[in-house]
Amino acid sequence: METTSESIHSETIGMERKEIKESIIEIVSDSGEGAQKCGQSLGIISAKMGNGVWTVEIIPSEIRPPARSREGASGIRVRMGTDKITNMGGHADMVVALNEQVLYGRIKQQAYKPGTYLLIENKWATHTEETKEAYEQSIKEFTELGYNIIEIPMEKECLKHVSDARKGKNMWVLGLLSNIYDRDLKLAEEQIKAIFSKKGEEIIQNNLDLLHAGYEYAKDNLPMHFSIPTKKRQGDYVVMNGNEALSLGVMSAGIEVCSMYPITPATSATHAMAAALENAGGIIHQAEDEIAAIGFAVGASFGGKTAVTITSGPGIALKTEFIGLAVMAEIPLVIIDVQRGGPSTGLPTKVEQGDLLAVLYGAAGDAPKIVLAPSTIEECFHYIILARKIAETFRSPVFVLTDANLATGVQPFPRPKVNPEWFPGPLDQSKWKEGLRAYDWDPNTGISKRPIPGQKGGMYTLTGLAHDEESHVAYQPDVNQRGAESRSRKLAALGNTLKPPEIHGDEKGDLLLVGWGSTRGAIEEAVDMARKNGAKVSSIHLRFLSPMEPGIKEIFKNFKKVMTVEINYSDTVGQPLITEDNRRYAQLAWYLRAQTLIDVDCYSNVYGQPMSPIRILERIEQELGQTLMD
Amino acid sequence: MISIKPDFCDLSFANDELLGIEDYESSKARWCSGCGAHTILHNVQQLCRDEQLPPEKTVFVSGIGCSSRFPHYMKTYGFHGLHGRALPVAGGIKFRRPDLNVFVITGDGDCCSIGAGHWVHAIRYNMKMVVLLFDNSIYGLTKKQTSPTSPLGIHTNTHPRGSVLPPIHPIQSTLGFSNVSFVAQTVDWKPAHLYATLKKAYDHPGLAFVRIVQRCPIWMKDSYEPVVKDPNAITLLQHENGIVIDSKATQKFHNLKEHDPSDLIKARELVETTKDTTPIGLFYQNKEATRYDEYGAHNMGISAEDKTEAINTLMDKYAI
Ligand code: SF4
């Protein structure tokens, strides 16, 4: 084994396993080398063993960056621990790099700290003169940065078992990591069999050989071995990413039409269910464009069927006109927006929470909408069922806002027990009650009954024009006012059924962090760290963005300062031309200021990265002027 | 003893009264007097009566424009939605409701301009519905702007020097789309032919696309008046499988042309060779074209147990 002399950690080979509470592992490579498959497998094996897990994909900025380049880091981060894991965490502890160049981008993003183990493929040391030089230079730089470098002849080892190492390294690395972290080999074998089940016996055997070879290599050659104790779980669990959870949610909500147009990062949710949804009595319609996709769902809903359309930010922009129609004509519809970086086509594969104001306000005229934001993978499942129910009860479009972080993050959660009560009842084809009109808005709730084609006597012509109770186009001025009041009242009625958000921490204090969506785990972890060190900081997490949960203003009043934490853009005071008077706030902060008339500040950024607890903690330190890091 | 099932001789229909035209009439149409849309409305109502379409099982879907007010004038279910977007909505309705009779009312701006992308695909989806393109070659509701089917050189509020681009020919275009199954043309001022066309379209098993050349006496009087008055301006397409009107009505036409509607290539040629007149009749019909609504109706109405089982099977894949 070739290693640089300084890089070996104090442990010696064969030393006893060190017990640790958690570890953050990254596998980085060029695209197409299977790093993500390796990491997801590691995550699933760990979840099955009983560990808490969260995975985040590391996606290069280009679709096919040149191989072995600094822009090319593609890969995955796996955070696993004894307790429940809710976010991607801070610095990595262990990195496996299939070439050394891909590390530069991650180093720039401050993903590693001195002491991080870097396990680097060393075949580049014996390559062409130019490559060799670059390799040596990198090793020198990494050593200076204080990383623990271990060079590994991955290709050489893989070639003992397969003819093309590029296609085999990932499972060899899985074996390597399985040994380092004492993973259950039986589960790893099962995982390989599942992944390659369609590829035939020979391929399965090759990959099993690679797994074992990686495992043995680590046992015989590496100096560090860890164990992460597991906790026994009560009951059945499932492990999946957010898009898979959405897809199961769509099925469990009894939705019959899932209408979409391909867009990253939303589309994989439809792949996950395409075949199964048909067996559950639903079907995916791939429309000719985003507008047609929502139009089709609107039509299906008018026909009495439950429908969902799934998209990402640029798709929402195109769907906006139909969203306004759904509000005006009171069409029940679930709209899933798996947000990505923006504006425009932005960062297709990266995380951002930049669509909040667009979904709240983006439509012609004043169109009140219902907006929910799940904060965990588990909630991605349950919120679709909830959204379908709300949509039909309130005859309204309901948004479910998730993001790229939830879409690809993998987390275990208790297996939901599918309840047929979640499904909509049979199509109502009973005779329409005489005298009842299509828009007889209830004076208290604003809700009216929905006539469904096939119902005798219920005939009406739905219209996007202002209309009266009979759906006749409004020619009198008061009709539009009446309709607008009723549509707004529906939100108030729904709001009255909600409970105030739970406070994570004390009810009073110096600083309250407010989050929504996928940032919850990172915010709560930062708050916990800060509180451990004496900070008077708490957090709340909003799941209903419209209508908002009640009591928020009262909660805010008990804190000296309120600050949102979110992944979208805001100005920083102190930049040229920007002052406290003209700065732009992050989206939730902007919205909360308007709703509560309280001065809500924000911590936000758009690096395309999930929020890390360490960064949030740094910001808490700044706000409170206290040192809070361990 | 012979046992007879109680429903063996169900005569309850005998108590149902036949529906009359008035059963399909809603509020009074607000089109300008002399507008061709009035005739079309009346003929559609007649078709509904003759076919005894249950009003509660019939849906008229439209976009925006003069023609798109149509659903408000029918006493059926109606969907008056967004400009250019009637076709995806109609598709969404039909996809899982094969029991509904779906009609789409669209205009030349609605279908061939803002909604052109949906037009191509609706033809390709070929779901069972009747699409009526009310083509008056002008934007009427917004007061005389050039439409994609406006004849060359006409002066409009947006093209004061006269329109410069050659018009789209909706029949020619539709005949070029993939999976096309029914294309016909008629004019609003020949009611016998209009009615026969509607009937043929209604009987077609897939998407029946009918272009109705429609008069707009407000903005297009100069264009249509000569055509309406000139008996040579129209060519009647004839074939036993085409749109057949009675011999007395046929005699009123000066130009007759034999055309076999099963021949797509001939249909396309026909558009070119009859450029100087308006050919009316059935250009093309293929009853066998693939239907997307048949794909969409897959596994409809399965039981809650089957649904639960399908979800659990998928969930098992993620179980730990
Ligand atoms: S403007 Fe033309 S098309 Fe519109 S209603 Fe009047 S006559 Fe008919």
Short mmCIF file of N, CA and C in Angstrom, two decimals, chain A residues 357-443:
data_model
loop_
_atom_site.label_atom_id
_atom_site.label_comp_id
_atom_site.label_asym_id
_atom_site.label_seq_id
_atom_site.Cartn_x
_atom_site.Cartn_y
_atom_site.Cartn_z
N LEU A 357 -43.06 32.98 -3.01
CA LEU A 357 -43.91 34.12 -3.34
C LEU A 357 -44.61 33.90 -4.68
N ALA A 358 -43.94 33.20 -5.58
CA ALA A 358 -44.56 32.91 -6.87
C ALA A 358 -45.84 32.08 -6.69
N VAL A 359 -45.80 31.08 -5.84
CA VAL A 359 -47.02 30.28 -5.68
C VAL A 359 -48.06 31.01 -4.83
N LEU A 360 -47.59 31.84 -3.90
CA LEU A 360 -48.57 32.58 -3.09
C LEU A 360 -49.28 33.64 -3.92
N TYR A 361 -48.53 34.31 -4.76
CA TYR A 361 -49.08 35.49 -5.45
C TYR A 361 -49.10 35.41 -6.96
N GLY A 362 -48.43 34.41 -7.52
CA GLY A 362 -48.30 34.39 -8.97
C GLY A 362 -49.58 33.96 -9.66
N ALA A 363 -50.35 34.88 -10.12
CA ALA A 363 -51.55 34.60 -10.92
C ALA A 363 -52.11 35.96 -11.31
N ALA A 364 -52.90 35.97 -12.37
CA ALA A 364 -53.55 37.21 -12.74
C ALA A 364 -54.52 37.57 -11.62
N GLY A 365 -54.51 38.81 -11.20
CA GLY A 365 -55.47 39.26 -10.20
C GLY A 365 -55.18 38.69 -8.82
N ASP A 366 -56.15 38.79 -7.97
CA ASP A 366 -55.98 38.39 -6.58
C ASP A 366 -56.53 36.98 -6.42
N ALA A 367 -55.64 36.02 -6.35
CA ALA A 367 -56.06 34.63 -6.35
C ALA A 367 -55.56 33.92 -5.10
N PRO A 368 -56.40 33.84 -4.06
CA PRO A 368 -55.94 33.20 -2.81
C PRO A 368 -55.73 31.70 -2.99
N LYS A 369 -54.59 31.24 -2.49
CA LYS A 369 -54.26 29.82 -2.68
C LYS A 369 -53.87 29.15 -1.37
N ILE A 370 -53.99 27.85 -1.37
CA ILE A 370 -53.60 27.07 -0.19
C ILE A 370 -52.22 26.48 -0.48
N VAL A 371 -51.28 26.70 0.44
CA VAL A 371 -49.90 26.26 0.20
C VAL A 371 -49.37 25.50 1.42
N LEU A 372 -48.95 24.26 1.19
CA LEU A 372 -48.36 23.45 2.26
C LEU A 372 -46.90 23.15 1.93
N ALA A 373 -46.09 22.99 2.96
CA ALA A 373 -44.68 22.65 2.72
C ALA A 373 -44.23 21.57 3.68
N PRO A 374 -44.11 20.33 3.19
CA PRO A 374 -43.58 19.27 4.07
C PRO A 374 -42.12 19.56 4.44
N SER A 375 -41.74 19.10 5.63
CA SER A 375 -40.38 19.40 6.08
C SER A 375 -39.52 18.15 6.21
N THR A 376 -40.11 16.98 6.00
CA THR A 376 -39.34 15.74 6.07
C THR A 376 -39.81 14.83 4.93
N ILE A 377 -39.07 13.75 4.73
CA ILE A 377 -39.46 12.77 3.71
C ILE A 377 -40.82 12.17 4.08
N GLU A 378 -40.99 11.90 5.36
CA GLU A 378 -42.25 11.30 5.82
C GLU A 378 -43.43 12.24 5.51
N GLU A 379 -43.21 13.53 5.75
CA GLU A 379 -44.30 14.49 5.47
C GLU A 379 -44.59 14.60 3.97
N CYS A 380 -43.57 14.36 3.14
CA CYS A 380 -43.82 14.37 1.69
C CYS A 380 -44.92 13.37 1.36
N PHE A 381 -44.91 12.25 2.04
CA PHE A 381 -45.95 11.24 1.83
C PHE A 381 -47.30 11.73 2.34
N HIS A 382 -47.33 12.10 3.62
CA HIS A 382 -48.63 12.39 4.25
C HIS A 382 -49.28 13.67 3.73
N TYR A 383 -48.47 14.63 3.30
CA TYR A 383 -49.05 15.91 2.89
C TYR A 383 -49.81 15.82 1.58
N ILE A 384 -49.50 14.83 0.75
CA ILE A 384 -50.26 14.69 -0.49
C ILE A 384 -51.68 14.22 -0.16
N ILE A 385 -51.76 13.33 0.81
CA ILE A 385 -53.07 12.83 1.20
C ILE A 385 -53.89 13.97 1.80
N LEU A 386 -53.22 14.75 2.64
CA LEU A 386 -53.86 15.91 3.25
C LEU A 386 -54.28 16.92 2.18
N ALA A 387 -53.39 17.17 1.24
CA ALA A 387 -53.65 18.17 0.20
C ALA A 387 -54.86 17.78 -0.65
N ARG A 388 -54.96 16.51 -0.98
CA ARG A 388 -56.10 16.04 -1.79
C ARG A 388 -57.41 16.27 -1.04
N LYS A 389 -57.38 15.98 0.21
CA LYS A 389 -58.58 16.13 1.05
C LYS A 389 -58.97 17.62 1.13
N ILE A 390 -57.99 18.46 1.38
CA ILE A 390 -58.27 19.90 1.49
C ILE A 390 -58.78 20.43 0.14
N ALA A 391 -58.12 20.02 -0.93
CA ALA A 391 -58.50 20.51 -2.26
C ALA A 391 -59.96 20.22 -2.54
N GLU A 392 -60.40 19.02 -2.19
CA GLU A 392 -61.78 18.65 -2.50
C GLU A 392 -62.77 19.25 -1.51
N THR A 393 -62.36 19.35 -0.27
CA THR A 393 -63.27 19.96 0.71
C THR A 393 -63.48 21.44 0.40
N PHE A 394 -62.39 22.11 0.04
CA PHE A 394 -62.46 23.56 -0.16
C PHE A 394 -62.60 23.96 -1.63
N ARG A 395 -62.73 22.99 -2.53
CA ARG A 395 -62.82 23.29 -3.98
C ARG A 395 -61.75 24.29 -4.36
N SER A 396 -60.51 23.90 -4.18
CA SER A 396 -59.44 24.87 -4.39
C SER A 396 -58.17 24.15 -4.85
N PRO A 397 -57.32 24.85 -5.60
CA PRO A 397 -55.99 24.27 -5.84
C PRO A 397 -55.20 24.29 -4.54
N VAL A 398 -54.42 23.26 -4.30
CA VAL A 398 -53.56 23.19 -3.12
C VAL A 398 -52.14 22.89 -3.57
N PHE A 399 -51.23 23.75 -3.19
CA PHE A 399 -49.82 23.53 -3.53
C PHE A 399 -49.14 22.70 -2.47
N VAL A 400 -48.28 21.79 -2.90
CA VAL A 400 -47.35 21.12 -1.99
C VAL A 400 -45.96 21.49 -2.49
N LEU A 401 -45.26 22.27 -1.66
CA LEU A 401 -43.93 22.77 -2.04
C LEU A 401 -42.85 21.91 -1.42
N THR A 402 -42.11 21.19 -2.23
CA THR A 402 -40.92 20.50 -1.70
C THR A 402 -39.73 21.08 -2.45
N ASP A 403 -38.58 20.47 -2.33
CA ASP A 403 -37.42 21.01 -3.05
C ASP A 403 -36.44 19.90 -3.39
N ALA A 404 -35.39 20.28 -4.11
CA ALA A 404 -34.42 19.28 -4.59
C ALA A 404 -33.78 18.52 -3.44
N ASN A 405 -33.67 19.16 -2.30
CA ASN A 405 -33.06 18.51 -1.14
C ASN A 405 -33.95 17.37 -0.63
N LEU A 406 -35.24 17.65 -0.51
CA LEU A 406 -36.17 16.59 -0.10
C LEU A 406 -36.29 15.54 -1.21
N ALA A 407 -36.28 15.99 -2.45
CA ALA A 407 -36.50 15.08 -3.59
C ALA A 407 -35.51 13.94 -3.58
N THR A 408 -34.24 14.24 -3.32
CA THR A 408 -33.21 13.20 -3.42
C THR A 408 -32.71 12.71 -2.07
N GLY A 409 -33.10 13.38 -0.99
CA GLY A 409 -32.64 12.94 0.34
C GLY A 409 -33.32 11.63 0.72
N VAL A 410 -32.54 10.74 1.30
CA VAL A 410 -33.08 9.43 1.70
C VAL A 410 -33.16 9.38 3.22
N GLN A 411 -34.32 8.98 3.74
CA GLN A 411 -34.50 8.94 5.19
C GLN A 411 -35.47 7.81 5.54
N PRO A 412 -35.19 7.09 6.64
CA PRO A 412 -36.17 6.08 7.07
C PRO A 412 -37.30 6.72 7.85
N PHE A 413 -38.48 6.16 7.78
CA PHE A 413 -39.60 6.62 8.61
C PHE A 413 -40.59 5.47 8.81
N PRO A 414 -41.45 5.58 9.82
CA PRO A 414 -42.37 4.47 10.09
C PRO A 414 -43.23 4.18 8.86
N ARG A 415 -43.38 2.92 8.56
CA ARG A 415 -44.15 2.54 7.38
C ARG A 415 -45.62 2.96 7.55
N PRO A 416 -46.12 3.79 6.63
CA PRO A 416 -47.52 4.20 6.77
C PRO A 416 -48.45 3.03 6.54
N LYS A 417 -49.51 3.00 7.30
CA LYS A 417 -50.51 1.95 7.11
C LYS A 417 -51.58 2.52 6.19
N VAL A 418 -51.60 2.01 4.96
CA VAL A 418 -52.51 2.58 3.96
C VAL A 418 -53.96 2.42 4.41
N ASN A 419 -54.67 3.52 4.40
CA ASN A 419 -56.02 3.54 4.91
C ASN A 419 -56.99 3.87 3.76
N PRO A 420 -57.87 2.94 3.42
CA PRO A 420 -58.80 3.22 2.31
C PRO A 420 -59.63 4.49 2.51
N GLU A 421 -59.70 4.96 3.76
CA GLU A 421 -60.41 6.23 3.98
C GLU A 421 -59.66 7.41 3.36
N TRP A 422 -58.39 7.18 3.03
CA TRP A 422 -57.63 8.24 2.36
C TRP A 422 -58.09 8.41 0.91
N PHE A 423 -58.71 7.38 0.36
CA PHE A 423 -59.13 7.45 -1.04
C PHE A 423 -60.42 8.27 -1.14
N PRO A 424 -60.63 8.94 -2.27
CA PRO A 424 -61.90 9.63 -2.44
C PRO A 424 -63.02 8.60 -2.61
N GLY A 425 -64.21 9.01 -2.27
CA GLY A 425 -65.36 8.11 -2.42
C GLY A 425 -65.69 7.92 -3.89
N PRO A 426 -66.68 7.08 -4.19
CA PRO A 426 -67.05 6.89 -5.60
C PRO A 426 -67.59 8.19 -6.19
N LEU A 427 -67.50 8.28 -7.50
CA LEU A 427 -67.96 9.46 -8.23
C LEU A 427 -69.42 9.75 -7.88
N ASP A 428 -69.69 10.98 -7.47
CA ASP A 428 -71.06 11.34 -7.11
C ASP A 428 -71.88 11.57 -8.38
N GLN A 429 -72.82 10.67 -8.63
CA GLN A 429 -73.67 10.81 -9.81
C GLN A 429 -75.14 10.92 -9.40
N SER A 430 -75.34 11.26 -8.14
CA SER A 430 -76.71 11.38 -7.66
C SER A 430 -77.36 12.62 -8.27
N LYS A 431 -78.67 12.65 -8.23
CA LYS A 431 -79.39 13.78 -8.81
C LYS A 431 -79.05 15.03 -8.00
N TRP A 432 -78.80 16.12 -8.71
CA TRP A 432 -78.45 17.39 -8.06
C TRP A 432 -79.66 17.93 -7.33
N LYS A 433 -79.43 18.40 -6.10
CA LYS A 433 -80.54 18.88 -5.28
C LYS A 433 -81.19 20.09 -5.93
N GLU A 434 -82.47 20.03 -6.09
CA GLU A 434 -83.17 21.11 -6.78
C GLU A 434 -82.97 22.44 -6.04
N GLY A 435 -82.73 23.48 -6.80
CA GLY A 435 -82.57 24.81 -6.20
C GLY A 435 -81.14 25.14 -5.82
N LEU A 436 -80.32 24.09 -5.65
CA LEU A 436 -78.92 24.32 -5.29
C LEU A 436 -78.15 24.76 -6.52
N ARG A 437 -77.30 25.78 -6.36
CA ARG A 437 -76.55 26.29 -7.51
C ARG A 437 -75.06 25.95 -7.37
N ALA A 438 -74.34 25.99 -8.49
CA ALA A 438 -72.95 25.53 -8.50
C ALA A 438 -72.06 26.35 -7.56
N TYR A 439 -72.41 27.61 -7.37
CA TYR A 439 -71.57 28.44 -6.49
C TYR A 439 -72.41 29.07 -5.38
N ASP A 440 -73.21 28.25 -4.71
CA ASP A 440 -73.91 28.75 -3.53
C ASP A 440 -72.93 28.80 -2.37
N TRP A 441 -72.19 29.89 -2.30
CA TRP A 441 -71.14 30.00 -1.30
C TRP A 441 -71.74 30.03 0.10
N ASP A 442 -71.22 29.16 0.96
CA ASP A 442 -71.67 29.16 2.35
C ASP A 442 -71.24 30.48 3.00
N PRO A 443 -72.19 31.17 3.66
CA PRO A 443 -71.83 32.49 4.18
C PRO A 443 -70.72 32.43 5.24
#
